[in-house]
Short mmCIF file of C-alpha atoms in Angstrom, two decimals:
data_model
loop_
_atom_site.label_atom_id
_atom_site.label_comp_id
_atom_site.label_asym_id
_atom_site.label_seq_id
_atom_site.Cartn_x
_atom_site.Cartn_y
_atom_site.Cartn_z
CA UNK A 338 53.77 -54.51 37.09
CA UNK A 339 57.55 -54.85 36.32
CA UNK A 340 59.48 -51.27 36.71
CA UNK A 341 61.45 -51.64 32.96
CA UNK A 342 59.63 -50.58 29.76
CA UNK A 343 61.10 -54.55 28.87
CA UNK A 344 57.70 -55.72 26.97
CA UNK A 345 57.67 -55.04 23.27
CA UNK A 346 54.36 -54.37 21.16
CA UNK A 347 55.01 -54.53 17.53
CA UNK A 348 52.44 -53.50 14.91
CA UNK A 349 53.38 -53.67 11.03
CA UNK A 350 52.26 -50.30 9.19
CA UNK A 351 48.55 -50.93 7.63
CA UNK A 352 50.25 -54.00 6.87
CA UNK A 353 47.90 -55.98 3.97
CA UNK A 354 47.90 -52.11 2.03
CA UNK A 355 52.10 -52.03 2.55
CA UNK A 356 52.72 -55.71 1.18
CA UNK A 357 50.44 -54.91 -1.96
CA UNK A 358 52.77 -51.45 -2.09
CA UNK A 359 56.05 -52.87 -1.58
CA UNK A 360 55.29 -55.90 -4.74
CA UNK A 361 54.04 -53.11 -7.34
CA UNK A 362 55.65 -49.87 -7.84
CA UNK A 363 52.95 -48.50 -9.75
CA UNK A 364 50.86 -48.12 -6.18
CA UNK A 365 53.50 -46.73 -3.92
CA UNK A 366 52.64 -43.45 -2.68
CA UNK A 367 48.99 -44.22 -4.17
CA UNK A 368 45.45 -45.08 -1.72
CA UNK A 369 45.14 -48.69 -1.92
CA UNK A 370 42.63 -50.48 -0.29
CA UNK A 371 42.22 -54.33 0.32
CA UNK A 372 39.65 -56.56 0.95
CA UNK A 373 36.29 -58.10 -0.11
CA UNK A 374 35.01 -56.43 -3.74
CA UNK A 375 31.55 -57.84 -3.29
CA UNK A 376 28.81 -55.79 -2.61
CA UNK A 377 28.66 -57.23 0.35
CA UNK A 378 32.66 -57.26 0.84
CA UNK A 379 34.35 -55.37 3.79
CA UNK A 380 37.76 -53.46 4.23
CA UNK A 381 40.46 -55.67 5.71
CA UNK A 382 43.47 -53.12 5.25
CA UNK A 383 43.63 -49.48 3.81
CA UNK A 384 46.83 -47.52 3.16
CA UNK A 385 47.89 -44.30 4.93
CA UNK A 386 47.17 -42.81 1.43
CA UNK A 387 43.50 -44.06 1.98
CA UNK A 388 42.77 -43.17 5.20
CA UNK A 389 43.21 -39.35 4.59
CA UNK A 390 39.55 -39.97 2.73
CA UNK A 391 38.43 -41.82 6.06
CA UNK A 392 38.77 -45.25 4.93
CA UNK A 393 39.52 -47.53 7.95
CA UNK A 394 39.51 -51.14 8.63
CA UNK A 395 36.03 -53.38 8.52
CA UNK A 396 34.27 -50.55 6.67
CA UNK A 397 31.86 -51.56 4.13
CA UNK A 398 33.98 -51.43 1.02
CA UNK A 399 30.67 -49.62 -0.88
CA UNK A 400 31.25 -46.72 1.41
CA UNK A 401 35.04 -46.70 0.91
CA UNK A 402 34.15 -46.53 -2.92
CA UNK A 403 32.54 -43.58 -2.18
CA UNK A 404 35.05 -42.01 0.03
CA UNK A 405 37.83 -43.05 -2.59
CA UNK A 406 36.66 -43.68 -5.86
CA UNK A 407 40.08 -43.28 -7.26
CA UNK A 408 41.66 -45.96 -5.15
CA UNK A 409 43.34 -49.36 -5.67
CA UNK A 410 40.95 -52.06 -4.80
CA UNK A 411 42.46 -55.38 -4.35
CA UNK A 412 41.49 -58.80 -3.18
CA UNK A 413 43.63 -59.99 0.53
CA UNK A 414 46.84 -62.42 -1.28
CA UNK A 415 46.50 -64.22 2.26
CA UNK A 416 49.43 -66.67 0.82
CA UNK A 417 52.15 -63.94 0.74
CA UNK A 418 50.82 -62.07 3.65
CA UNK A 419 51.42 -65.57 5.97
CA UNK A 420 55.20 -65.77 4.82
CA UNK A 421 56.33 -62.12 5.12
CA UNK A 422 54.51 -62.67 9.10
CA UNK A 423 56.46 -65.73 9.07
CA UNK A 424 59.75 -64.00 8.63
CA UNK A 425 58.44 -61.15 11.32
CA UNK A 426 57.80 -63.49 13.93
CA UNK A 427 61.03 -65.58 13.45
CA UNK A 428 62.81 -62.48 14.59
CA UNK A 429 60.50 -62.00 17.27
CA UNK A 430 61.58 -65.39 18.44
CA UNK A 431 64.66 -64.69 18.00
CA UNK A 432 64.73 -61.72 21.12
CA UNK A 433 62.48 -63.65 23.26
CA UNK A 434 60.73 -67.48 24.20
CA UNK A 435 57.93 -65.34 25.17
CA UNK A 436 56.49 -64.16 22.09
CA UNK A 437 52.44 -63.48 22.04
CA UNK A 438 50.89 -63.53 18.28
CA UNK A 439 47.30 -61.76 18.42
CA UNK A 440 47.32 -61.42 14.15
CA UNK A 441 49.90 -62.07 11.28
CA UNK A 442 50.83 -58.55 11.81
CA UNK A 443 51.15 -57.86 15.22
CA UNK A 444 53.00 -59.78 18.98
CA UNK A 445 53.93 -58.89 22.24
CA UNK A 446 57.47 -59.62 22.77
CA UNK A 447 58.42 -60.07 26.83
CA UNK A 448 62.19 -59.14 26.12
CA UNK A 449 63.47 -59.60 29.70
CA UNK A 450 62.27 -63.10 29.68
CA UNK A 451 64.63 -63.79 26.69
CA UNK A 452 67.62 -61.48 28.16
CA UNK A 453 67.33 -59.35 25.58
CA UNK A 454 66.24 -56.11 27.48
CA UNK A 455 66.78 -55.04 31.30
CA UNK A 456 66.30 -51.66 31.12
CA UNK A 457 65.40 -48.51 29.46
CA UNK A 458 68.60 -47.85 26.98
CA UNK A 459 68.47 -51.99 26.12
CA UNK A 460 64.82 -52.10 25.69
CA UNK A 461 65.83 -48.79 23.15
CA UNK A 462 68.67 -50.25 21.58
CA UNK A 463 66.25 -53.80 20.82
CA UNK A 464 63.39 -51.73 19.78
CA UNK A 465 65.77 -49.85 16.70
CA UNK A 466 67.47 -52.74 15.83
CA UNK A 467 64.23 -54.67 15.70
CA UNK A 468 62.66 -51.93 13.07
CA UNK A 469 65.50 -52.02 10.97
CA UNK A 470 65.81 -55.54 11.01
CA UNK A 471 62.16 -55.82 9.69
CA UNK A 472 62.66 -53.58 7.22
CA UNK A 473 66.23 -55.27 5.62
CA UNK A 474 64.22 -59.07 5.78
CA UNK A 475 60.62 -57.69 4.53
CA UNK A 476 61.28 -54.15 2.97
CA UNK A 477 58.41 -53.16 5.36
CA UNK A 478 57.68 -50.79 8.18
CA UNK A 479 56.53 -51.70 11.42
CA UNK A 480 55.78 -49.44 14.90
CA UNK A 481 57.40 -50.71 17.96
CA UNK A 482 55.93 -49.38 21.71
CA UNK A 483 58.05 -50.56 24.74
CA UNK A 484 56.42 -49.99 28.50
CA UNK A 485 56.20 -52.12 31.40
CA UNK A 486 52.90 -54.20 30.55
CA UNK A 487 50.79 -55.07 28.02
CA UNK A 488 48.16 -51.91 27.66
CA UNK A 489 50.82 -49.44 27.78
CA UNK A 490 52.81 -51.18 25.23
CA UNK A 491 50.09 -50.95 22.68
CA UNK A 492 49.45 -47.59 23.42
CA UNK A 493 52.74 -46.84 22.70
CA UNK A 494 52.97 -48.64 19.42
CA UNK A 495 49.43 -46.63 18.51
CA UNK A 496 51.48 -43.15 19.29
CA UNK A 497 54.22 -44.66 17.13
CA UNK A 498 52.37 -45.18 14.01
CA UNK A 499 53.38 -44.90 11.25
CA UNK A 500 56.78 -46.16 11.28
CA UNK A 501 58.67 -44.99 14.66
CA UNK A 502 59.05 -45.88 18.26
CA UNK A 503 57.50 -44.80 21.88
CA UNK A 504 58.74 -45.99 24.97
CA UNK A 505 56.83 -45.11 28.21
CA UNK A 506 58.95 -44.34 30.90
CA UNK A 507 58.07 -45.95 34.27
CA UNK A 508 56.38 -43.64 36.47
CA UNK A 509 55.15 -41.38 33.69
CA UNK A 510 51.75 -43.66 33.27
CA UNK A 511 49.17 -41.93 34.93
CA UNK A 512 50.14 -38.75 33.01
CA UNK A 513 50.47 -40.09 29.80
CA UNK A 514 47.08 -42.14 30.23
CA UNK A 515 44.85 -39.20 32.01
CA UNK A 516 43.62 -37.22 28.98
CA UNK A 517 43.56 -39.94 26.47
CA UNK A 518 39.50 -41.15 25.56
CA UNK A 519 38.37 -44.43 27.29
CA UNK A 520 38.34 -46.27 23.99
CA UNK A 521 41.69 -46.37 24.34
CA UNK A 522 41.46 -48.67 27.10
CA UNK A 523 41.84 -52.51 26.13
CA UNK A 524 37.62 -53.87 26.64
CA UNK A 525 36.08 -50.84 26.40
CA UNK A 526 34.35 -51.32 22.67
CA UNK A 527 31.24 -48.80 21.42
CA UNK A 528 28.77 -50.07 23.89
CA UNK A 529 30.68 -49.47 26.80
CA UNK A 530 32.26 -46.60 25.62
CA UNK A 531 28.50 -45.24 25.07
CA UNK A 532 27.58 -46.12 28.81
CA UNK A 533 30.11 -44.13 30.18
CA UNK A 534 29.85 -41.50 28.27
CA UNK A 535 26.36 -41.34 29.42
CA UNK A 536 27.48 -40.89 32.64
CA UNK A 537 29.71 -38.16 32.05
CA UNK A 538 32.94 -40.50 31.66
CA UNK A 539 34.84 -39.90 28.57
CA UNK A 540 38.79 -39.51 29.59
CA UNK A 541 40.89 -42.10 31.53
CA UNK A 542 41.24 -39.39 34.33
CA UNK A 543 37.60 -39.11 34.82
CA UNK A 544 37.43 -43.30 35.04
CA UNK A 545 40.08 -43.04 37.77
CA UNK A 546 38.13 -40.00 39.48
CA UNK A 547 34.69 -42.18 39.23
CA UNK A 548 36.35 -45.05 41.59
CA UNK A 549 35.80 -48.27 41.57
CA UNK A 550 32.70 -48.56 43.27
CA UNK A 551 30.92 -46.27 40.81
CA UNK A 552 32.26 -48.16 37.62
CA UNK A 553 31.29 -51.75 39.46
CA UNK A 554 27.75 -50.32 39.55
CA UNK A 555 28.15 -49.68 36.03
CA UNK A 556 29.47 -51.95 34.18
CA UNK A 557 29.27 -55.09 36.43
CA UNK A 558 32.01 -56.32 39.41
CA UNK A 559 35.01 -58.10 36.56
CA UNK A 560 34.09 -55.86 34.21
CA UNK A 561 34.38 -52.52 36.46
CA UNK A 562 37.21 -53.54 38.76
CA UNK A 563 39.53 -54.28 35.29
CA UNK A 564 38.99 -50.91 34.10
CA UNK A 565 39.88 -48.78 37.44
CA UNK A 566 42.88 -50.74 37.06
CA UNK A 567 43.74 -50.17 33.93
CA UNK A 568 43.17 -46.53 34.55
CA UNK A 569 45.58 -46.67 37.07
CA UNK A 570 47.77 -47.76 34.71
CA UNK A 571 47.70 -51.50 36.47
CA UNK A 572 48.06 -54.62 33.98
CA UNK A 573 49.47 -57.31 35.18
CA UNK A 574 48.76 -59.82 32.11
CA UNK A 575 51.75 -61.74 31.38
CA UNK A 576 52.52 -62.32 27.90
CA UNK A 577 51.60 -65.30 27.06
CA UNK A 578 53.84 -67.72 24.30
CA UNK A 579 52.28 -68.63 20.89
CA UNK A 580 49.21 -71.26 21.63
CA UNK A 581 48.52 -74.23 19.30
CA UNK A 582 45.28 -73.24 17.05
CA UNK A 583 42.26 -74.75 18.44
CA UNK A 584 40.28 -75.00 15.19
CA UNK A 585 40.96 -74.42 11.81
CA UNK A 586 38.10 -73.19 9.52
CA UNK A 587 36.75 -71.48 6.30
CA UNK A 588 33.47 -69.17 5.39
CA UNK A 589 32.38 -67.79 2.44
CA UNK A 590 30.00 -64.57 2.32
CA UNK A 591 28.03 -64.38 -0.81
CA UNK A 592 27.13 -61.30 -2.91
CA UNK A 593 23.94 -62.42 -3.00
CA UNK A 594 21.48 -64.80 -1.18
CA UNK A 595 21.61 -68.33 -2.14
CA UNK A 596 18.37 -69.93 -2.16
CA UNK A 597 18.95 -73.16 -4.35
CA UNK A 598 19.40 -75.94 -1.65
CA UNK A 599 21.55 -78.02 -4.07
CA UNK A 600 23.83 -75.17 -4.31
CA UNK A 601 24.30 -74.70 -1.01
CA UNK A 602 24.99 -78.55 -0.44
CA UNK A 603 27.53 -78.09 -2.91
CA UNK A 604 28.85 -74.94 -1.17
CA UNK A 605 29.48 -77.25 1.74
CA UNK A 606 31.22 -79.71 0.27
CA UNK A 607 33.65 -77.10 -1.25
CA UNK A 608 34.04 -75.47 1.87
CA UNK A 609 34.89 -78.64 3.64
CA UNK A 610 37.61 -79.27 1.03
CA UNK A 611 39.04 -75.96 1.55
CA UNK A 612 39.11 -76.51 4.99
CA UNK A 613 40.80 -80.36 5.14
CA UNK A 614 43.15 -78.43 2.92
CA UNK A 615 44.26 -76.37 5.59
CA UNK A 616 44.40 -79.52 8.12
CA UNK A 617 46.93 -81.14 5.69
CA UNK A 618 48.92 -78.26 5.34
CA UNK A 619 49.09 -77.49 9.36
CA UNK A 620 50.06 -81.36 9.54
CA UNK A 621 46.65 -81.64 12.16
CA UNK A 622 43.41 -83.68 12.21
CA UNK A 623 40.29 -83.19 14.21
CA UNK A 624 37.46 -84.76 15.71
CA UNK A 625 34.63 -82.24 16.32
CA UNK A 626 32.90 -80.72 12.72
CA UNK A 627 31.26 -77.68 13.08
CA UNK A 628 29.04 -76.15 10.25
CA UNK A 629 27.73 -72.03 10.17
CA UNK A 630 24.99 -70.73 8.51
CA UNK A 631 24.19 -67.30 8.40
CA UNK A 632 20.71 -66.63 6.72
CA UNK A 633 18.91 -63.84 4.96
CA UNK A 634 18.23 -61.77 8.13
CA UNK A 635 21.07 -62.14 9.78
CA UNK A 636 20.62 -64.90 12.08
CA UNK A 637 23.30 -67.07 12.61
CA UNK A 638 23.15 -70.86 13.37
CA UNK A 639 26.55 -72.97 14.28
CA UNK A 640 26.20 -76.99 14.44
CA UNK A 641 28.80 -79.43 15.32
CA UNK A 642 29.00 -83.47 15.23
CA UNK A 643 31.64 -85.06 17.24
CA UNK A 644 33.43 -87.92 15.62
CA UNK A 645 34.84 -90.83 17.81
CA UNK A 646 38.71 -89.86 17.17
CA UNK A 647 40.65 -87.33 14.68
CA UNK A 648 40.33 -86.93 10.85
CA UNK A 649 41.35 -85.32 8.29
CA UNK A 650 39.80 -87.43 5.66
CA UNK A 651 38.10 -84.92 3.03
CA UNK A 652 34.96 -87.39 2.69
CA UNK A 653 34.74 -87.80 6.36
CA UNK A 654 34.63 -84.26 7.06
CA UNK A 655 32.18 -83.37 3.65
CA UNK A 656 29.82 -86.06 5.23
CA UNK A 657 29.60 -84.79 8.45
CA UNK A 658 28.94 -81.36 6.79
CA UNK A 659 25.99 -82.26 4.96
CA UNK A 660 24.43 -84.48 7.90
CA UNK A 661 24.51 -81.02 9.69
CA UNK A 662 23.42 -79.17 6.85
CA UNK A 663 19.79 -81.31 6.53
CA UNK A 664 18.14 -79.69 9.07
CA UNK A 665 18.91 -76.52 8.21
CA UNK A 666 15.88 -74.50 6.87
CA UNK A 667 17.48 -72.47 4.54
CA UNK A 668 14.03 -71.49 2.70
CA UNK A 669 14.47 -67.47 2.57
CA UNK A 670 18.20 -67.46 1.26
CA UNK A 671 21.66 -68.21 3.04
CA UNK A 672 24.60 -65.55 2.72
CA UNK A 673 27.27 -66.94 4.23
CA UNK A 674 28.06 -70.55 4.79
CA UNK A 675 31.54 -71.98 6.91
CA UNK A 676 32.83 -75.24 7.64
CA UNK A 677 35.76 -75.87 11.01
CA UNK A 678 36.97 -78.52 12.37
CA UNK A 679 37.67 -78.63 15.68
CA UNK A 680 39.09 -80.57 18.90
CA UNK A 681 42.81 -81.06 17.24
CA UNK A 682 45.10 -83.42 17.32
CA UNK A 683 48.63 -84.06 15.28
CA UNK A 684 47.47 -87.41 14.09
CA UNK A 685 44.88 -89.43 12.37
CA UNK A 686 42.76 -92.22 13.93
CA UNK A 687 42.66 -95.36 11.38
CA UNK A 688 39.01 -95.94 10.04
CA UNK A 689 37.34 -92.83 10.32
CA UNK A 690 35.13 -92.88 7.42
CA UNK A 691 33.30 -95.99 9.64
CA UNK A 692 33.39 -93.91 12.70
CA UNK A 693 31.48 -90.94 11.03
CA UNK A 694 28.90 -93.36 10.66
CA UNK A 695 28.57 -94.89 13.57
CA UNK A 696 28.86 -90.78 15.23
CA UNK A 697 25.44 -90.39 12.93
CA UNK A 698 23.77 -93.79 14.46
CA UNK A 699 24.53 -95.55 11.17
CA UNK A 700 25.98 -98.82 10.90
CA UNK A 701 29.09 -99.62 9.65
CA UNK A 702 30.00 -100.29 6.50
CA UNK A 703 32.60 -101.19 4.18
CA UNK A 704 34.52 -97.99 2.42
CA UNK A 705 32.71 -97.60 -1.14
CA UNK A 706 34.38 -97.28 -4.37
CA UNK A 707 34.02 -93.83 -6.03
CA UNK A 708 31.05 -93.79 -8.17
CA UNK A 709 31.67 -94.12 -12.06
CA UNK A 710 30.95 -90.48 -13.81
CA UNK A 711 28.44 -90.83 -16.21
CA UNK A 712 29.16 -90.53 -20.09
CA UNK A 713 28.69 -87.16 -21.42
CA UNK A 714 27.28 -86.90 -24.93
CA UNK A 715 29.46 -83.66 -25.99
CA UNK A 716 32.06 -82.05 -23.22
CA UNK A 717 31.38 -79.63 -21.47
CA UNK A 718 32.24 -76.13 -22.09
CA UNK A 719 35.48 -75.42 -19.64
CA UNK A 720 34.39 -72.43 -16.97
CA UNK A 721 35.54 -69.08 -17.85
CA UNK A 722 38.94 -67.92 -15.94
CA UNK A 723 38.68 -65.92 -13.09
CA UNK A 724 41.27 -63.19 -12.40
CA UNK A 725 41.19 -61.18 -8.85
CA UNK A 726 42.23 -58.19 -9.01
CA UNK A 727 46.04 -57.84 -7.16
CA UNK A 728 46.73 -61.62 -7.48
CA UNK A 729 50.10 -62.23 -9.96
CA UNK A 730 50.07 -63.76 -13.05
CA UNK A 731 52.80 -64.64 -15.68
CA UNK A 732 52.76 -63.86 -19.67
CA UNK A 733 55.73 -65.62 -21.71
CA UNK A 734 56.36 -62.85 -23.54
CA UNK A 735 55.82 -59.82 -20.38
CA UNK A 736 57.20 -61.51 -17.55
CA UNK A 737 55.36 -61.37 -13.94
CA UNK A 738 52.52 -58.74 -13.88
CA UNK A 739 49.27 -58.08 -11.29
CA UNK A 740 45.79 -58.12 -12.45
CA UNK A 741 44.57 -54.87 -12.19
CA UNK A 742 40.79 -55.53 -13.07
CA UNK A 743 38.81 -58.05 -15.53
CA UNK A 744 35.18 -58.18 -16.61
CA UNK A 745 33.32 -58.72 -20.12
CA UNK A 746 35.22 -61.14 -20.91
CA UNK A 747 38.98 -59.31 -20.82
CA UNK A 748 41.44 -59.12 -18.18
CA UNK A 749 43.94 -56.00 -17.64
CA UNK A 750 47.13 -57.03 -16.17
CA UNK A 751 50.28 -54.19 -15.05
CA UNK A 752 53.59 -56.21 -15.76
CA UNK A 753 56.21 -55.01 -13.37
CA UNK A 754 57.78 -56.41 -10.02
CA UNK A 755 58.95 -55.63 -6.92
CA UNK A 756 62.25 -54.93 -8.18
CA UNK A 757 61.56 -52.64 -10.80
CA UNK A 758 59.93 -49.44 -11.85
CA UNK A 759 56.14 -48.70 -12.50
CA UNK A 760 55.04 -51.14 -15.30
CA UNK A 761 53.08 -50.97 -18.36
CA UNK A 762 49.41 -52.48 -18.64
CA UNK A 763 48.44 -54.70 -21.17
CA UNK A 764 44.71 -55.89 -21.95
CA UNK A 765 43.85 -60.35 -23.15
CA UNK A 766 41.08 -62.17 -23.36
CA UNK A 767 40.07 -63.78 -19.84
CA UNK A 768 40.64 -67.38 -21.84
CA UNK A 769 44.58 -66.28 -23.10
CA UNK A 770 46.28 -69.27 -22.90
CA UNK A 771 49.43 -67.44 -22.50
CA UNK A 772 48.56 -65.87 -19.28
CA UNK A 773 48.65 -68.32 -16.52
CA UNK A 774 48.20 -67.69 -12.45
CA UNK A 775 51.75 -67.15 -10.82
CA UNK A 776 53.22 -67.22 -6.99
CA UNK A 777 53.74 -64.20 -5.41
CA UNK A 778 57.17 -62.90 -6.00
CA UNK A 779 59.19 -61.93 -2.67
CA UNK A 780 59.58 -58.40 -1.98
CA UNK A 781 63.02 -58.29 -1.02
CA UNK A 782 66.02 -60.18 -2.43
CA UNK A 783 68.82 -61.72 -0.92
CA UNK A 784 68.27 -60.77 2.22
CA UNK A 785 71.26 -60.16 4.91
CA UNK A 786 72.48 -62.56 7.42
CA UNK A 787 70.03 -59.98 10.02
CA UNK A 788 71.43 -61.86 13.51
CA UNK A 789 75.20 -60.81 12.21
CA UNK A 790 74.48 -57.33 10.85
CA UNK A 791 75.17 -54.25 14.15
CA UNK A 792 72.29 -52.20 15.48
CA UNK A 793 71.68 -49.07 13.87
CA UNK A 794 72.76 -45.77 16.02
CA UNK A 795 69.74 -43.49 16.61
CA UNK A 796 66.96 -43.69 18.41
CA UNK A 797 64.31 -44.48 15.88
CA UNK A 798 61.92 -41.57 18.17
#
């Protein structure tokens, strides 16, 4: 382990919860919490407002309703959340080639290996200057740790929360670490945290007094050995610069069983849209499809088809889909369905529609025209709108708003923006014609040339 606290752990505040804060006024200061709405949805991100009623992350949102009836519920704006983590990680990049993305809101940062840090007052001086630099690009908070590795890093960035900075001084590990619980060791989840505690192990100092022996007979040889040494404060993991995505996918979790096998074929073929979608936009193809379906009781099957070179060719990909759908049984209800692609590549193999064919055992054939839609006697009626609560919309007349809830047939939308003060609400029809979808507006505007404006004095402790 290097002797300089040079390796950087950034984590932005309860960062889904800020973003939805920071673009409307009227929820600053308030408990917002965001995520699936479903009965069946899930927290992703609660405020700091929120988690006074113990509301954390991954909860079932039914039992954060209960815990905080009075808070903002919101569906994830993934969209906006991906740029602001854009702008986070470009000055991230900017300290260091070593940069280690685990989420859209949090990296390690190995500042040595970018010159940026050699020491305790430089790692300092980056870790302020990084904070407010976040804050002038994003108008958002984020907790910095510095240490000499990994682990400690993260622990310090933990301590840190919300909105300030730890560094652990070399040689002051084993101290710092001794009382702590062993969940705060990276690997040790519920089930191993159980097992020890079973055996009378519930601090760091008692996994270091155990030995190694003892926690090998445990928890197995890799599994043991890695914990004495991170109880020893011992991590050598490097950090480890941004890896190419090795799939790209998309899943849906319904609210309530499906059962109808055409509608499940049909959620397929969705889902594989969605997820070419995302192939397109990466600029990426792939050769390996890969279908999930999780049924009524929770059992979970995956199935994949290997194609003969890369696609991204929507009707490639749907076919593939439902060849791996057929065999399915899906008799007692599916609730959730997901379609990935796999085994990427930055290009696209000529003739791939044949290939999935010939993948299946099929000959090949000539591509077929699309088929001609039959005439419709009288047009359909067009599907009533759907408005998600938190996403933006636009009214002529109001300007940019939010949708703050919709159902029998009416939609309630707060018009106000980043920019200004708390808004007023205004009620229309889920069919207005006047209210349209809108792109999220940014949260801060004209931002600063950052890599010419001087570190901020203070510590930022």
């Amino acid at each position: 382990m290097r002797t300089a606290p040079t390796i950087l752990h950034l984590d932005m505040d309860a960062f889904y919860a800020s973003v939805e804060q920071a673009a409307k006024p009227s929820l600053r200061g308030k408990a917002v919490i965001v995520g699936g709405l479903g009965p069946r949805g899930v927290v992703a991100t609660a405020s700091y407002e929120a988690r006074v009623f113990g509301v954390h992350s991954a909860m079932p949102m039914a039992q954060a309703r209960r815990l905080a009836p009075n808070a903002a519920y919101l569906v994830p704006r993934f969209g906006i959340y991906r740029r602001i983590s854009e702008q986070v990680m470009s000055l991230l990049r900017g300290l260091s080639p070593l940069v280690e993305p685990l989420s859209l809101d949090e990296a390690f940062v190995d500042l040595e290996a970018g010159g940026a840090a050699w020491d305790e007052e430089s790692a300092r001086r980056v870790g302020v200057k990084l904070r407010a630099d976040i804050r002038a690009a994003t108008g958002l908070t984020g907790s910095v740790g510095l240490a000499a590795s990994k682990m400690l890093a993260k622990i310090a960035s933990e301590q840190a929360k919300p909105d300030g900075l730890v560094l652990i001084r070399p040689g002051t590990e084993r101290a710092l670490l001794g009382p702590m619980p062993v969940r705060t060791l990276p690997g040790v989840g519920p089930a191993t945290g159980d097992h020890l505690r079973r055996a009378g192990i519930t601090t760091i100092d008692e996994i270091a007094e155990a030995g190694e022996d003892e926690l090998v007979r445990l928890l197995g040889k890799a599994h043991g050995q890695a914990l004495y040494a991170m109880a020893l404060a011992h991590d050598e993991r490097p950090v480890v610069a941004e890896r190419e995505a090795k799939s790209v996918s998309v899943e849906d979790t319904y609210d309530v069983d499906i059962h109808d096998r055409l509608r499940i074929g049909l959620e397929v073929q969705r889902l594989a849209d969605r997820c070419v979608r995302r192939l397109r936009d990466a600029g990426l193809s792939g050769r390996t499809i890969v279908l999930k379906v999780r049924r009524y009781d929770f059992s979970t099957l995956t199935r994949s088809e290997t194609l003969r070179g890369p696609t991204d060719d929507p009707a490639v990909v749907r076919e593939a889909a439902a060849r791996l759908l057929e065999p399915v049984d899906t008799t007692g209800g599916v609730r959730l369905l997901g379609v990935g692609v796999s085994g990427l590549a930055d290009y696209t193999q000529e003739d791939l529609f044949a290939q999935a064919h010939l993948a299946a055992g099929e000959a090949t054939t000539e591509e077929r025209p699309e088929a001609e839609e039959p005439l419709a006697e009288e047009p359909a009626a067009p599907p009533e709108r759907v408005w998600l609560a938190g996403h933006d919309v636009r009214h002529p007349e109001y300007g940019p708003g939010w949708v703050q809830g919709s159902g029998l047939g009416r939609v309630t939308v707060r018009f106000e923006t980043p920019q200004s003060g708390p808004g007023r609400v205004r009620t229309f029809s889920v069919d207005d014609p006047q209210l349209e979808p809108a792109d999220p507006l940014p949260l801060v505007l004209d931002v600063p040339d950052i890599a010419e404006r001087p570190a901020p004095t203070g510590t930022g402790v």
